[in-house]
CSV table of C-alpha atoms in Angstrom, one decimal:
chain,number,residue,atom,x,y,z
A,1,ALA,CA,0.0,0.0,0.0
A,2,GLN,CA,1.1,3.5,-0.7
A,3,ARG,CA,1.6,5.4,2.5
A,4,VAL,CA,3.4,8.3,4.0
A,5,THR,CA,4.3,8.2,7.7
A,6,GLN,CA,5.3,11.1,9.8
A,7,PRO,CA,5.9,9.6,13.2
A,8,GLU,CA,6.1,12.8,15.3
A,9,LYS,CA,3.0,14.9,15.8
A,10,LEU,CA,4.9,17.6,17.6
A,11,LEU,CA,8.6,18.6,17.5
A,12,SER,CA,9.6,21.2,20.0
A,13,VAL,CA,13.0,22.8,19.8
A,14,PHE,CA,14.9,26.0,20.9
A,15,LYS,CA,16.0,28.6,18.5
A,16,GLY,CA,19.3,27.8,17.0
A,17,ALA,CA,19.0,24.0,17.5
A,18,PRO,CA,19.1,21.6,14.6
A,19,VAL,CA,15.8,20.2,13.3
A,20,GLU,CA,14.9,16.9,11.7
A,21,LEU,CA,11.3,16.2,10.7
A,22,LYS,CA,11.0,12.5,9.8
A,23,CYS,CA,9.1,11.1,6.8
A,24,ASN,CA,9.0,7.5,5.7
A,25,TYR,CA,7.1,6.3,2.7
A,26,SER,CA,5.8,3.1,1.2
A,27,TYR,CA,5.7,3.0,-2.6
A,28,SER,CA,6.5,0.5,-5.3
A,29,GLY,CA,8.3,2.3,-8.0
A,30,SER,CA,10.3,5.5,-8.2
A,31,PRO,CA,8.7,8.0,-5.7
A,32,GLU,CA,8.2,11.7,-6.2
A,33,LEU,CA,8.2,13.4,-2.8
A,34,PHE,CA,7.4,16.8,-1.5
A,35,TRP,CA,7.5,18.8,1.7
A,36,TYR,CA,4.7,21.3,2.2
A,37,VAL,CA,4.5,23.9,5.0
A,38,GLN,CA,1.4,25.5,6.5
A,39,TYR,CA,1.9,28.5,8.7
A,40,SER,CA,-0.8,29.4,11.1
A,41,ARG,CA,-4.1,30.0,9.4
A,42,GLN,CA,-2.5,30.0,5.9
A,43,ARG,CA,-2.6,27.8,2.9
A,44,LEU,CA,-0.3,25.0,2.3
A,45,GLN,CA,2.9,26.1,0.4
A,46,LEU,CA,5.4,23.9,-1.3
A,47,LEU,CA,8.6,24.0,0.6
A,48,LEU,CA,10.7,21.7,-1.5
A,49,ARG,CA,10.7,18.6,-3.7
A,50,HIS,CA,13.2,15.9,-3.9
A,51,ILE,CA,13.7,16.1,-7.7
A,52,SER,CA,15.0,19.7,-7.3
A,53,ARG,CA,17.6,18.9,-4.6
A,54,GLU,CA,17.2,22.5,-3.5
A,55,SER,CA,17.5,24.3,-0.2
A,56,ILE,CA,14.6,26.6,0.7
A,57,LYS,CA,14.7,28.8,3.8
A,58,GLY,CA,17.6,26.7,5.0
A,59,PHE,CA,15.7,23.4,4.8
A,60,THR,CA,17.0,20.4,2.9
A,61,ALA,CA,15.7,16.9,2.4
A,62,ASP,CA,17.4,13.9,0.9
A,63,LEU,CA,15.7,10.9,-0.6
A,64,ASN,CA,17.0,7.7,0.9
A,65,LYS,CA,15.6,4.9,-1.1
A,66,GLY,CA,17.2,2.2,1.0
A,67,GLU,CA,15.5,3.5,4.1
A,68,THR,CA,12.5,4.8,2.2
A,69,SER,CA,12.8,8.1,3.9
A,70,PHE,CA,12.7,11.8,3.0
A,71,HIS,CA,13.5,13.6,6.2
A,72,LEU,CA,13.5,17.4,6.4
A,73,LYS,CA,16.5,19.0,8.0
A,74,LYS,CA,17.6,22.4,9.0
A,75,PRO,CA,20.9,23.1,11.0
A,76,PHE,CA,19.6,26.1,13.0
A,77,ALA,CA,15.9,26.5,13.6
A,78,GLN,CA,14.4,30.0,13.7
A,79,GLU,CA,11.2,31.1,15.4
A,80,GLU,CA,9.6,31.8,12.1
A,81,ASP,CA,10.0,28.2,11.2
A,82,SER,CA,7.1,27.3,13.6
A,83,ALA,CA,4.5,25.7,11.4
A,84,MET,CA,2.8,22.5,10.4
A,85,TYR,CA,4.9,20.4,8.0
A,86,TYR,CA,3.5,17.8,5.7
A,87,CYS,CA,5.4,15.2,3.7
A,88,ALA,CA,3.6,14.1,0.5
A,89,LEU,CA,4.0,11.4,-2.1
A,90,LEU,CA,2.8,11.8,-5.7
A,91,SER,CA,1.0,8.7,-6.8
A,92,GLY,CA,-1.5,7.3,-9.2
A,93,GLY,CA,0.0,8.5,-12.4
A,94,TYR,CA,0.4,12.0,-10.9
A,95,ASN,CA,-3.2,12.2,-10.0
A,96,LYS,CA,-3.0,11.7,-6.3
A,97,LEU,CA,-0.9,13.4,-3.6
A,98,ILE,CA,-0.7,11.2,-0.5
A,99,PHE,CA,0.0,13.2,2.7
A,100,GLY,CA,1.4,12.2,6.0
A,101,ALA,CA,-0.5,13.2,9.1
A,102,GLY,CA,1.8,16.2,9.6
A,103,THR,CA,4.3,17.3,12.2
A,104,ARG,CA,3.9,20.5,14.1
A,105,LEU,CA,7.3,22.3,14.6
A,106,ALA,CA,7.4,24.7,17.5
A,107,VAL,CA,10.6,26.8,17.8
A,108,HIS,CA,11.0,28.5,21.2
A,109,PRO,CA,13.1,31.6,21.9
B,1,GLU,CA,-0.9,36.7,-9.8
B,2,ALA,CA,-1.2,32.9,-10.0
B,3,GLN,CA,-3.7,31.7,-7.5
B,4,VAL,CA,-6.3,29.2,-6.4
B,5,THR,CA,-9.4,31.0,-5.0
B,6,GLN,CA,-11.9,29.3,-2.7
B,7,ASN,CA,-15.3,30.6,-1.5
B,8,PRO,CA,-16.5,30.9,1.1
B,9,ARG,CA,-13.6,30.9,3.5
B,10,TYR,CA,-15.9,30.1,6.4
B,11,LEU,CA,-19.4,28.6,6.6
B,12,ILE,CA,-21.6,27.4,9.4
B,13,THR,CA,-24.7,25.6,8.3
B,14,VAL,CA,-27.1,22.9,9.4
B,15,THR,CA,-27.4,19.2,8.6
B,16,GLY,CA,-29.1,18.5,5.3
B,17,LYS,CA,-28.9,22.0,3.8
B,18,LYS,CA,-27.2,21.7,0.4
B,19,LEU,CA,-24.0,23.8,0.0
B,20,THR,CA,-21.4,24.4,-2.7
B,21,VAL,CA,-17.8,25.5,-2.2
B,22,THR,CA,-16.4,27.1,-5.2
B,23,CYS,CA,-12.8,26.8,-6.5
B,24,SER,CA,-11.2,28.7,-9.3
B,25,GLN,CA,-7.7,28.8,-10.7
B,26,ASN,CA,-6.1,31.2,-13.1
B,27,MET,CA,-3.1,29.1,-14.2
B,28,ASN,CA,-4.8,27.1,-16.9
B,29,HIS,CA,-4.0,24.0,-14.9
B,30,GLU,CA,-5.5,20.7,-16.2
B,31,TYR,CA,-5.5,18.9,-12.8
B,32,MET,CA,-7.6,20.0,-9.9
B,33,SER,CA,-8.3,18.3,-6.6
B,34,TRP,CA,-10.2,18.7,-3.3
B,35,TYR,CA,-8.8,17.6,0.1
B,36,ARG,CA,-10.1,17.7,3.6
B,37,GLN,CA,-7.8,18.3,6.5
B,38,ASP,CA,-8.6,16.8,9.9
B,39,PRO,CA,-6.4,16.7,13.0
B,40,GLY,CA,-4.2,13.7,13.2
B,41,LEU,CA,-5.2,12.6,9.7
B,42,GLY,CA,-3.4,15.1,7.5
B,43,LEU,CA,-5.0,15.9,4.2
B,44,ARG,CA,-7.1,13.3,2.4
B,45,GLN,CA,-8.2,13.5,-1.2
B,46,ILE,CA,-11.9,13.7,-1.8
B,47,TYR,CA,-12.2,14.0,-5.6
B,48,TYR,CA,-9.9,15.0,-8.4
B,49,SER,CA,-10.2,16.1,-12.0
B,50,MET,CA,-7.8,15.6,-14.8
B,51,ASN,CA,-9.5,18.0,-17.2
B,52,VAL,CA,-12.9,19.3,-18.2
B,53,GLU,CA,-15.6,16.7,-17.8
B,54,VAL,CA,-13.1,14.2,-16.3
B,55,THR,CA,-13.4,13.5,-12.6
B,56,ASP,CA,-12.7,10.6,-10.3
B,57,LYS,CA,-13.0,9.6,-6.7
B,58,GLY,CA,-10.2,10.1,-4.2
B,59,ASP,CA,-9.9,8.4,-0.9
B,60,VAL,CA,-12.9,9.9,0.9
B,61,PRO,CA,-15.6,10.7,-1.7
B,62,GLU,CA,-18.7,9.7,0.3
B,63,GLY,CA,-21.1,12.5,0.7
B,64,TYR,CA,-19.5,14.8,-1.9
B,65,LYS,CA,-20.0,15.6,-5.5
B,66,VAL,CA,-17.9,17.6,-8.0
B,67,SER,CA,-18.2,18.9,-11.5
B,68,ARG,CA,-15.7,20.3,-14.0
B,69,LYS,CA,-17.6,22.1,-16.7
B,70,GLU,CA,-14.9,24.6,-17.3
B,71,LYS,CA,-11.2,24.3,-16.9
B,72,ARG,CA,-10.8,27.0,-14.3
B,73,ASN,CA,-13.6,25.9,-11.9
B,74,PHE,CA,-14.0,22.8,-9.8
B,75,PRO,CA,-16.8,23.2,-7.3
B,76,LEU,CA,-17.3,20.9,-4.3
B,77,ILE,CA,-21.0,20.0,-3.6
B,78,LEU,CA,-22.4,18.7,-0.4
B,79,GLU,CA,-25.9,17.6,-1.3
B,80,SER,CA,-27.0,16.8,2.3
B,81,PRO,CA,-24.2,17.8,4.7
B,82,SER,CA,-23.7,15.9,8.0
B,83,PRO,CA,-21.7,16.8,11.1
B,84,ASN,CA,-18.9,14.4,10.1
B,85,GLN,CA,-18.2,16.7,7.2
B,86,THR,CA,-17.2,19.4,9.5
B,87,SER,CA,-13.6,20.0,8.4
B,88,LEU,CA,-11.1,22.3,6.7
B,89,TYR,CA,-11.3,21.9,2.9
B,90,PHE,CA,-8.5,22.8,0.4
B,91,CYS,CA,-8.7,23.0,-3.3
B,92,ALA,CA,-5.5,22.5,-5.3
B,93,SER,CA,-4.5,22.7,-8.9
B,94,ARG,CA,-1.5,21.5,-10.9
B,95,ALA,CA,-0.2,21.5,-14.4
B,96,ASP,CA,-0.4,18.0,-16.0
B,97,SER,CA,3.2,17.2,-16.4
B,98,LYS,CA,5.8,15.4,-14.3
B,99,ASN,CA,7.3,17.0,-11.2
B,100,GLN,CA,4.8,19.8,-11.1
B,101,PRO,CA,3.7,20.8,-7.5
B,102,GLN,CA,0.2,21.4,-6.4
B,103,HIS,CA,-0.9,25.0,-5.7
B,104,PHE,CA,-3.4,25.2,-2.8
B,105,GLY,CA,-6.2,27.6,-2.1
B,106,ASP,CA,-6.6,29.4,1.3
B,107,GLY,CA,-9.0,26.8,2.6
B,108,THR,CA,-12.7,26.7,3.6
B,109,ARG,CA,-13.6,25.9,7.1
B,110,LEU,CA,-17.0,24.2,7.2
B,111,SER,CA,-19.0,23.6,10.3
B,112,ILE,CA,-22.1,21.4,10.0
B,113,LEU,CA,-24.4,21.6,13.0
């Protein structure tokens, strides 16, 4: 079954600490993975996608096919990073985006 | 400005009273989709459309209908809303080619009493 798992509902860190939001997926085939961010009361915004291998707002994510993971990392968290983060897998011939349950990141001063 | 527009943003209504949430995109995207967001469950796809007059069920289609008469519009219809449809709803659109991300609307918060 195709599935995205984000094991942590809440991740609480202090400003300047490293952050790793975990994402594991289950998919037969070559996955296309995304991270979306949702700031308080706002729409979901694309943060980054694995195909681009980019760094956005200091965040990076590397696809590890062996561990079926796509963890999101940032070396030094900022208070403005506090938000809900969703990992998503594109499936079904590009017709379906399967989301994880989300992880709330809280960065404290 | 490229955007996905949903209306209304908030709605409180009663069980059984038909309602429609509109969604419009100005990016000429082929693909549009509706999701509901519930605590602890993330976003789940309700319906999607690959192009005009082409729609299909997502993971949680029960109690919902959609239509795609024009490329830019993809309304979500609740013929007889029930309290378990109280949720936050997002419309999204995407160009129909590989590696294209979905663009989301601002969301519609529905409360069914």
